[in-house]
XYZ file of N, CA, C and O in Angstrom:
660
model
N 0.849 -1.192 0.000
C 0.000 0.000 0.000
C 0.876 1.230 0.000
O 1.917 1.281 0.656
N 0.633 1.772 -0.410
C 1.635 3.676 -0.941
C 0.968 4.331 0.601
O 0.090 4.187 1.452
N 2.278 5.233 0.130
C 1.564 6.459 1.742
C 1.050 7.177 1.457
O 1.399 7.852 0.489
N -0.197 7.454 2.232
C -1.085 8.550 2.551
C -0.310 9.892 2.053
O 0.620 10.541 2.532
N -1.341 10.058 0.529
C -1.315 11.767 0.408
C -1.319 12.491 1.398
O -2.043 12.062 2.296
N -0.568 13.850 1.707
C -1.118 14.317 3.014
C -2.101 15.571 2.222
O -2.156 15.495 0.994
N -2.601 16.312 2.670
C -3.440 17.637 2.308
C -2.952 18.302 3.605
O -2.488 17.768 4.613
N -3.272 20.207 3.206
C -3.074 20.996 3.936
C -3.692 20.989 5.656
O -3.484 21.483 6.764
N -4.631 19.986 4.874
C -5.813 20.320 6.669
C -4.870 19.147 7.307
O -4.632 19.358 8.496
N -4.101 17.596 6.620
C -3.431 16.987 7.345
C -2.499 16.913 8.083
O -2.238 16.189 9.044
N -1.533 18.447 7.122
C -0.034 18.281 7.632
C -0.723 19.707 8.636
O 0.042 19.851 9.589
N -1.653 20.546 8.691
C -1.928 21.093 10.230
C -2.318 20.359 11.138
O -1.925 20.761 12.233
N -2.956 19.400 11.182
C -2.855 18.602 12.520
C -1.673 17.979 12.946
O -1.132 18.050 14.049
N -1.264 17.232 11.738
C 0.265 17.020 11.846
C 1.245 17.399 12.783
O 1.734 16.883 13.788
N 1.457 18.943 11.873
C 2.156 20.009 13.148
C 1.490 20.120 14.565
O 2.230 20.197 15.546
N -0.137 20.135 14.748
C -0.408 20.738 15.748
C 0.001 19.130 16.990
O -0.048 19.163 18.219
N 0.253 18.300 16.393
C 0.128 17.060 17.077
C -1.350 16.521 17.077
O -1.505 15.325 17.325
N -1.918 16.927 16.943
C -3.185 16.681 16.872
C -4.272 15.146 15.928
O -4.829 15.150 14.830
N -4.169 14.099 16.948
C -4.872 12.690 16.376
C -6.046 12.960 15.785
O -6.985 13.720 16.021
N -5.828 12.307 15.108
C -7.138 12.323 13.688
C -7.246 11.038 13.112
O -6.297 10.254 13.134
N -8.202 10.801 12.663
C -8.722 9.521 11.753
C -8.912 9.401 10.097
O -10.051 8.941 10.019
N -8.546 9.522 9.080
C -8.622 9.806 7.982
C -9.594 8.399 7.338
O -9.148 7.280 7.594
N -10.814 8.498 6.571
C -11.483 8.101 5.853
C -11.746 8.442 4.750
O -12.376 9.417 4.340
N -10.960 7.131 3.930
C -10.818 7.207 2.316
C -12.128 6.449 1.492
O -12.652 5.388 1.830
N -12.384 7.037 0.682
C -13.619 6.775 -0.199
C -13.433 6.899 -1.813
O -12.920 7.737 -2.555
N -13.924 5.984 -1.946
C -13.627 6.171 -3.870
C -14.997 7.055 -4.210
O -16.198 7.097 -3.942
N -14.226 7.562 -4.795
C -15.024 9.170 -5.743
C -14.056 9.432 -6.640
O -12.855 9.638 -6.467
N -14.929 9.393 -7.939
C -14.250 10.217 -8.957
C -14.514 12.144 -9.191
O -13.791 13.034 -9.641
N -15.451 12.125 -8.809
C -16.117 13.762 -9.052
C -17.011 13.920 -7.472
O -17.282 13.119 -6.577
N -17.173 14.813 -7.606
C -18.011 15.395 -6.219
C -19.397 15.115 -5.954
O -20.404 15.441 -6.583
N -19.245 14.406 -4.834
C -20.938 13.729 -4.294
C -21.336 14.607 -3.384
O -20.670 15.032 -2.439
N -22.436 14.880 -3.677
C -22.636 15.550 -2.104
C -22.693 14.811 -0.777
O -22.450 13.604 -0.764
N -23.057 15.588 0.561
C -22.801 15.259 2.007
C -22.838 14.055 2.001
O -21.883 13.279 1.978
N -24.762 13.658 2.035
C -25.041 12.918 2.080
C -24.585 11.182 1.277
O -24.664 10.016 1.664
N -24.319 11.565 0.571
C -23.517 10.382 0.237
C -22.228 9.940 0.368
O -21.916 8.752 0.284
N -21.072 11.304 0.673
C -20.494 10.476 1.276
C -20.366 10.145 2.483
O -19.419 9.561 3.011
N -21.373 10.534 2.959
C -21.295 10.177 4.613
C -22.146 8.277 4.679
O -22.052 7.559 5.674
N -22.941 7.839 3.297
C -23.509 6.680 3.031
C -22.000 5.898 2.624
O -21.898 4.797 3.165
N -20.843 6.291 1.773
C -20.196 5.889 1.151
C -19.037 5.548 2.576
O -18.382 4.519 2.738
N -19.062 6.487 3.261
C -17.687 6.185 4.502
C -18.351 5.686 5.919
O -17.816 5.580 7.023
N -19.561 5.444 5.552
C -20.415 4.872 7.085
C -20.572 5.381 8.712
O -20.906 4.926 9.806
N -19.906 7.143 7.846
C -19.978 8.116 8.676
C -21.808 8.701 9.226
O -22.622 9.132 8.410
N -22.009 8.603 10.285
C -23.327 9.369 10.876
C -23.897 10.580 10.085
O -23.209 11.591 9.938
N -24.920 10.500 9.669
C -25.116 11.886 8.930
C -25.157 12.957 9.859
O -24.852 14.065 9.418
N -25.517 12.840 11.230
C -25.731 14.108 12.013
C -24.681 14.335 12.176
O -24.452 15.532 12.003
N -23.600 13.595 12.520
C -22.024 14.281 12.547
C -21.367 14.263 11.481
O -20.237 13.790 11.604
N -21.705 14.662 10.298
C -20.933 14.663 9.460
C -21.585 16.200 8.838
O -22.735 16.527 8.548
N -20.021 17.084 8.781
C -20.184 18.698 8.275
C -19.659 19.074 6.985
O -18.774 18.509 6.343
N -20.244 19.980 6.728
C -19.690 20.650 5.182
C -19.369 21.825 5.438
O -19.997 22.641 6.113
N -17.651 22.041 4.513
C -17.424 23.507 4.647
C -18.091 24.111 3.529
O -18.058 23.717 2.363
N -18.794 25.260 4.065
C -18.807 26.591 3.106
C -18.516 27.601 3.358
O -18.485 28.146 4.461
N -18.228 28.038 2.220
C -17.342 29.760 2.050
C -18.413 30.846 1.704
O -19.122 30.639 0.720
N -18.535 31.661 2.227
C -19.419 32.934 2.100
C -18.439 34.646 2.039
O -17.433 34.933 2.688
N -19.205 35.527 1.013
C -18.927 36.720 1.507
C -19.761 37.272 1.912
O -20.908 36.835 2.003
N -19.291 38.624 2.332
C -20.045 39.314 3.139
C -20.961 40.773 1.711
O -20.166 41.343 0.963
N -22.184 41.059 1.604
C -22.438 41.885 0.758
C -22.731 41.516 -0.106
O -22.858 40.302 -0.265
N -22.989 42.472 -1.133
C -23.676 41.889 -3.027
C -22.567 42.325 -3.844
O -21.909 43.293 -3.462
N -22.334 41.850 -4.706
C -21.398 41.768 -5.742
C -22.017 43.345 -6.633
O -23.071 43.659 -7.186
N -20.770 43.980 -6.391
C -20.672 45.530 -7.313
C -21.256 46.145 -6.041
O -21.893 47.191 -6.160
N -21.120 45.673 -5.010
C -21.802 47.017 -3.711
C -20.682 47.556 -3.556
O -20.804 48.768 -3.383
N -19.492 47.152 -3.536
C -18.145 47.989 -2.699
C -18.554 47.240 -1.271
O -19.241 46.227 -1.135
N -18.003 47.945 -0.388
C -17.700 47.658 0.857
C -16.648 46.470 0.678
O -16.045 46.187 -0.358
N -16.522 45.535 2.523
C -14.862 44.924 2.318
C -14.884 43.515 1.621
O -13.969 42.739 1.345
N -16.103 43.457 1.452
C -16.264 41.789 0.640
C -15.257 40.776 1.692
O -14.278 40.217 1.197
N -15.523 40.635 2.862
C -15.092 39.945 3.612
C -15.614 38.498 3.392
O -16.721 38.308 2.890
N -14.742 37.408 3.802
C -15.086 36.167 3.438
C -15.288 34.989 4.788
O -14.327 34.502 5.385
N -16.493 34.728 5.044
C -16.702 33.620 6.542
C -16.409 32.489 6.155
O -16.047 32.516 4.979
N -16.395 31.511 6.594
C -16.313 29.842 6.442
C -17.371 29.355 7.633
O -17.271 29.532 8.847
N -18.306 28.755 6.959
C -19.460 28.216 8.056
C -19.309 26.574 7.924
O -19.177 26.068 6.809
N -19.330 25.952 8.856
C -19.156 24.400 8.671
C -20.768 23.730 9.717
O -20.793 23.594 10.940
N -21.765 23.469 8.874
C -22.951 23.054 9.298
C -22.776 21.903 8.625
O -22.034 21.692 7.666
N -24.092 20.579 9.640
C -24.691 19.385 9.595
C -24.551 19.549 7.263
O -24.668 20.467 6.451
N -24.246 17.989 7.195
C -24.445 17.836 5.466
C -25.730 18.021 5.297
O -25.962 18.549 4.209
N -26.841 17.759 6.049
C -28.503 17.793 5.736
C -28.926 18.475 6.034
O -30.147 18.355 6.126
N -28.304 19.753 6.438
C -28.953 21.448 6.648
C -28.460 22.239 5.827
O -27.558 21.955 5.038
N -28.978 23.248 5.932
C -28.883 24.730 5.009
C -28.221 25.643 6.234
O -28.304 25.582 7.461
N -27.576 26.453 5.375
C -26.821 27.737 6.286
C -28.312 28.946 6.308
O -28.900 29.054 5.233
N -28.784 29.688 7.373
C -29.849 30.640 7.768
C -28.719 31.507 7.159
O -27.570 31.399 7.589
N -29.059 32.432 6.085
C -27.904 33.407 5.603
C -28.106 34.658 6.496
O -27.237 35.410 6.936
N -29.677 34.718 6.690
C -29.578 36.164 7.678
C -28.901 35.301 9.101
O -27.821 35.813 9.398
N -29.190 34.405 9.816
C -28.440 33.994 11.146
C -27.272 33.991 10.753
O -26.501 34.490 11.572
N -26.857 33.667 9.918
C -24.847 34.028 9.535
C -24.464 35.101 9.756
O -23.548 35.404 10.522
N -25.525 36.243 8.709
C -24.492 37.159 8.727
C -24.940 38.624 9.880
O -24.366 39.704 10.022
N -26.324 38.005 10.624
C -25.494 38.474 11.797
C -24.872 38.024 12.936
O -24.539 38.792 13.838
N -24.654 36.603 12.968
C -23.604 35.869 13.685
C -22.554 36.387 13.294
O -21.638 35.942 13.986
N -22.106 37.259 12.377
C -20.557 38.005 12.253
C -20.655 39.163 12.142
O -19.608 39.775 11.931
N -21.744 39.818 12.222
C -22.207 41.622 12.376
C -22.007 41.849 10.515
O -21.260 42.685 10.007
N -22.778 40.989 9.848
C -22.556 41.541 8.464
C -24.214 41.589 8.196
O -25.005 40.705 8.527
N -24.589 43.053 7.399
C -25.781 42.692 6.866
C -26.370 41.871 5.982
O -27.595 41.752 5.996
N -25.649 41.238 5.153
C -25.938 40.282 4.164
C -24.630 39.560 3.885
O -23.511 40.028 4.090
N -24.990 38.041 3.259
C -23.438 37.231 3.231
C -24.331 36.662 1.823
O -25.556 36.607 1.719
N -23.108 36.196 0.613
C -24.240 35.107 -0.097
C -23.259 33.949 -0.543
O -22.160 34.470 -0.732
N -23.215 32.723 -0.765
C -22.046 31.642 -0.980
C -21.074 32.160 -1.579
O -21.374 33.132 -2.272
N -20.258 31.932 -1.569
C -19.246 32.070 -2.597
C -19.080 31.473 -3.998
O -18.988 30.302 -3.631
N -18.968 31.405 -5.383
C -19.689 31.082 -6.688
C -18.607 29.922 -6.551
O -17.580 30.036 -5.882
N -18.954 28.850 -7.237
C -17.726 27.530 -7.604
C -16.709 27.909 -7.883
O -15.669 27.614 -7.295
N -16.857 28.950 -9.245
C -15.536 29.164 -9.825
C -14.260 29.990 -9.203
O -13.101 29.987 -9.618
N -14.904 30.811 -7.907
C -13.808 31.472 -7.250
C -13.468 30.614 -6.117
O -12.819 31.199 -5.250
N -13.724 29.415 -5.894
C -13.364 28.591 -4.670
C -11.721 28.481 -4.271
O -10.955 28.982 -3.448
N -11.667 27.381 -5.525
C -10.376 27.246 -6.022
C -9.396 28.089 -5.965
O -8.390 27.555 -5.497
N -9.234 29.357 -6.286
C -8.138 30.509 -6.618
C -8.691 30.774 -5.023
O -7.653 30.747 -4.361
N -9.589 30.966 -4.289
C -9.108 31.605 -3.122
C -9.263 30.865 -2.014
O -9.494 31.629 -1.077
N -9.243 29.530 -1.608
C -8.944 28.598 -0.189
C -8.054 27.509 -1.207
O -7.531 26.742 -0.398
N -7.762 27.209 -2.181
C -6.873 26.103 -2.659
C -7.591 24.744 -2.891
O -6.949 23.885 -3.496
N -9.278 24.356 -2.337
C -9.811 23.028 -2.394
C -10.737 23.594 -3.227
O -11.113 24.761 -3.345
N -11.098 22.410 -3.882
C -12.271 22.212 -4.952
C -13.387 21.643 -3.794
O -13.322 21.188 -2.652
N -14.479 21.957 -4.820
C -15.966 21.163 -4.302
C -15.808 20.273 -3.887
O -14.904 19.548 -4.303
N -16.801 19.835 -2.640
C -16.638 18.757 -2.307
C -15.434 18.103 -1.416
O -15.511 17.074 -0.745
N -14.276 18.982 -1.583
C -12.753 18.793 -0.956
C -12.453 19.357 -0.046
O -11.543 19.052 0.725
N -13.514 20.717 0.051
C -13.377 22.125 0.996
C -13.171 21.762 2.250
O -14.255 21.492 2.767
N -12.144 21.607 3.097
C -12.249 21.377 4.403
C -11.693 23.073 5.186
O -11.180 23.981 4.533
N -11.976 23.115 6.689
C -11.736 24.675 7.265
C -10.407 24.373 7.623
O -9.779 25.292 8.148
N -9.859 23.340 7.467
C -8.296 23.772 7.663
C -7.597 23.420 6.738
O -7.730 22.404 6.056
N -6.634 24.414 6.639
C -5.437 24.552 5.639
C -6.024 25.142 4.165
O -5.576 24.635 3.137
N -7.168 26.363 4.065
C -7.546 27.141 3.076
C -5.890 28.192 2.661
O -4.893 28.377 3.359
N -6.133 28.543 1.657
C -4.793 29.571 1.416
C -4.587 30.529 2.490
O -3.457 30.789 2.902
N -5.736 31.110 2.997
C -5.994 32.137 3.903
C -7.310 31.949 4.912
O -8.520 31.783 4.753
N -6.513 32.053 5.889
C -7.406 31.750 7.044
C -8.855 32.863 7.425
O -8.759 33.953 7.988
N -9.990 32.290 6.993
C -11.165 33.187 7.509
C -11.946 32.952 8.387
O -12.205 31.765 8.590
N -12.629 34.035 9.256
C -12.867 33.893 10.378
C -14.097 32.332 10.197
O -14.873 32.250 9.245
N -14.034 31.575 10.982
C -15.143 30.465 10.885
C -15.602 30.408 11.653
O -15.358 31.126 12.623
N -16.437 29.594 11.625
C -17.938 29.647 12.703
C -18.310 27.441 11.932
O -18.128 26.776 10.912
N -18.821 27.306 13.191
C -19.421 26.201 12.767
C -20.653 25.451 13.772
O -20.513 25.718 14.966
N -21.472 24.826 13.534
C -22.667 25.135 13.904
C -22.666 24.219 14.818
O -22.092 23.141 14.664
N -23.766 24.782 16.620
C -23.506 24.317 17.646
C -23.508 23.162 17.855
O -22.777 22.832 18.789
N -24.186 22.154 17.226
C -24.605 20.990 17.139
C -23.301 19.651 17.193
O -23.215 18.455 17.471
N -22.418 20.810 16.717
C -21.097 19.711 16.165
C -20.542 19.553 17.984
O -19.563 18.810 18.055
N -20.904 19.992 19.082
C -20.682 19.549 20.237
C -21.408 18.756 21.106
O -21.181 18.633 22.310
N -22.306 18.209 20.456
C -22.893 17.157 20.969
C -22.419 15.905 20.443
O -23.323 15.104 20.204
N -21.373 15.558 20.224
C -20.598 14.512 19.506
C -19.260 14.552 19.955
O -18.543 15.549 20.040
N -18.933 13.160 20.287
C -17.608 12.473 20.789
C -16.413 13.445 19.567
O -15.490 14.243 19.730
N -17.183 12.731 18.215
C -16.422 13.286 17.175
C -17.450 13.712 16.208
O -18.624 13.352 16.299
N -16.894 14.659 15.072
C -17.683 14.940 13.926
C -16.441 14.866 12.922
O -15.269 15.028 13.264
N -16.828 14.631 11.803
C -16.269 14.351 10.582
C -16.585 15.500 8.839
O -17.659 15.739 8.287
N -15.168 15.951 8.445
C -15.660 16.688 7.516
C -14.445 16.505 6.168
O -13.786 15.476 6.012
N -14.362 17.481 5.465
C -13.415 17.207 4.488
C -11.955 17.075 4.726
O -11.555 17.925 5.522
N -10.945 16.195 4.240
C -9.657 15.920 4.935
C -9.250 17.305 3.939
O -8.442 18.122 4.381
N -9.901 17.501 2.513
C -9.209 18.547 1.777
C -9.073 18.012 0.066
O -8.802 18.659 -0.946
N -9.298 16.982 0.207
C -9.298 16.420 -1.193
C -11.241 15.751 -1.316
O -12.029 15.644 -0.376
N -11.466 15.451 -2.670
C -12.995 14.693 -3.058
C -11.948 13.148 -2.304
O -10.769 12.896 -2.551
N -12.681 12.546 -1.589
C -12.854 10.966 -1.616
C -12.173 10.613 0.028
O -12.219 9.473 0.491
N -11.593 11.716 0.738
C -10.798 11.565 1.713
C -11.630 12.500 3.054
O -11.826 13.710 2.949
N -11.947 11.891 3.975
C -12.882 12.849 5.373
C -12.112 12.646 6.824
O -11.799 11.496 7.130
N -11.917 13.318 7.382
C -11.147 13.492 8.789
C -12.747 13.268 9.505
O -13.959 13.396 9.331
N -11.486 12.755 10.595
C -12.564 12.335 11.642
C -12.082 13.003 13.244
O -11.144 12.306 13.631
N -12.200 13.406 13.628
C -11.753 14.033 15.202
C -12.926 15.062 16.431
O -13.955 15.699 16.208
N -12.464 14.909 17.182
C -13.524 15.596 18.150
C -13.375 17.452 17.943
O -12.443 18.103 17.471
N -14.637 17.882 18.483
C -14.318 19.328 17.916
C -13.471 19.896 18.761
O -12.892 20.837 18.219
N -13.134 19.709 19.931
C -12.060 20.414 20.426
C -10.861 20.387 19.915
O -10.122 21.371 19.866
N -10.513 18.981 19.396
C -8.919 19.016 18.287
C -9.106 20.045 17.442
O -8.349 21.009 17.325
N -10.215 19.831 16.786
C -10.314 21.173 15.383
C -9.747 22.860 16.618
O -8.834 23.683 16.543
N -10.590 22.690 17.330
C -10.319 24.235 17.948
C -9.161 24.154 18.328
O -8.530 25.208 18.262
N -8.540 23.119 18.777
C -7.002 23.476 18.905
C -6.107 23.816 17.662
O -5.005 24.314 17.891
N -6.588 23.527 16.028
C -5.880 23.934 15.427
C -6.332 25.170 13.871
O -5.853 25.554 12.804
N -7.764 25.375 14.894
C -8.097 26.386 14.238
C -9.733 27.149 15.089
O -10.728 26.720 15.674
N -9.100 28.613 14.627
C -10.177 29.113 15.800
C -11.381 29.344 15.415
O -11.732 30.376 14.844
N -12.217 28.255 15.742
C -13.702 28.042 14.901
C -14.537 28.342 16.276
O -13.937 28.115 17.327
N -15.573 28.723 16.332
C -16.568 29.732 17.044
C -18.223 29.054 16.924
O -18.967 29.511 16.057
N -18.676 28.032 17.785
C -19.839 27.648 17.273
C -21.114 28.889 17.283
O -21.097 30.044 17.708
N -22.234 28.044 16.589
C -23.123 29.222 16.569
C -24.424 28.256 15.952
O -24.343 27.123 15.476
N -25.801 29.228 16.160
C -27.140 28.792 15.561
C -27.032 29.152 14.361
O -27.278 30.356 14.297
N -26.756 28.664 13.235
C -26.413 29.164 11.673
C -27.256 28.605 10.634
O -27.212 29.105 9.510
N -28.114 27.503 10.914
C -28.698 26.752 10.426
C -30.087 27.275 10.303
O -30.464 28.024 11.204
N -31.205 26.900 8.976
C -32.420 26.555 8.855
C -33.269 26.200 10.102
O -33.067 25.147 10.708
N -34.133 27.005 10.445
C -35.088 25.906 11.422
C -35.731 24.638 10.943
O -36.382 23.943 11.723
C-alpha cells in the first residue's frame, strides 16, 4: 500500500500534534454530504460541510469579507443567522468558480483547515454534541474524523445557531 497523500488540513494537525482519523472513499467527481457520509459509514448528524461565504452583493463595494461556516451535510446555512452571527448585513455563498483561486480546495474537498488564507469560521452548535464529527480531509474521496475540540485546537472556529429551522 503507498503512503497517505497528506493535504493541507493533514499536515496542520500534523504540526499541531493533533490525532485524527482519515477516511478514504472512492469518488471520482463530487458527491454531495449525504452520500459520502452513506459511502464512509460516517453518521449523517455528525458529518459537516465547509462553506465559504462573503459578506455583501457583488458591485456594492464595501470589504467583501469572506466567513467559512461548517454546518450538519442535511442542513442549510440561515444566511440572515450568519451574517449576523458576524455583524454583516448580508453574506451570499461564494460562486464555484472562485473557490479554487481563493482557499486552494475544490468542491466537495473544501475542508476549514489549511484554506490559502485563514477566515474567520464559525461552525454550527450541534457539532458539540458529539464524541467526534467528521468533515473534508481537503481532497474529493478523503474525510477526517476528530472531536471538535482538536479542530479548535488547530483552528479558531466559534460555534453558533447558523442553520435553517
Amino acid at each position: 500500500m503507498g503512503k497517505e497523500v497528506k493535504t493541507n488540513a493533514m499536515r496542520i494537525l500534523d504540526r499541531n500534534k493533533i490525532p485524527y482519523e482519515i477516511i478514504n472513499y472512492e469518488c471520482d467527481e463530487f458527491i454531495d454530504g449525504l452520500h459520502t457520509a452513506e459511502k464512509t459509514g460516517a453518521p449523517v448528524e455528525q458529518s459537516f460541510k465547509t462553506l465559504v461565504m462573503q459578506a455583501g452583493k457583488p458591485g456594492s463595494g464595501g470589504n467583501r469579507q469572506y466567513y467559512v461556516f461548517v454546518v450538519p451535510i442535511a442542513e442549510e446555512v440561515d444566511l440572515k443567522a450568519a451574517a449576523k452571527c458576524v455583524g454583516e448585513k448580508s453574506l451570499e455563498m461564494l460562486h464555484v468558480k472562485d473557490l479554487t483561486p481563493l482557499t486552494g480546495y475544490v468542491r466537495g474537498g473544501c475542508s476549514p483547515l489549511g484554506m490559502k488564507k485563514q477566515f474567520p469560521t464559525y461552525i454550527h452548535q450541534t457539532a458539540a454534541d458529539y464524541d467526534t464529527i467528521f468533515f473534508s480531509a481537503g481532497r474529493v474521496g478523503a474525510q477526517v474524523e476528530l472531536p471538535l475540540s482538536a479542530l479548535q485546537q488547530a483552528l479558531p472556529v466559534t460555534p453558533a445557531d447558523i442553520i435553517k429551522a
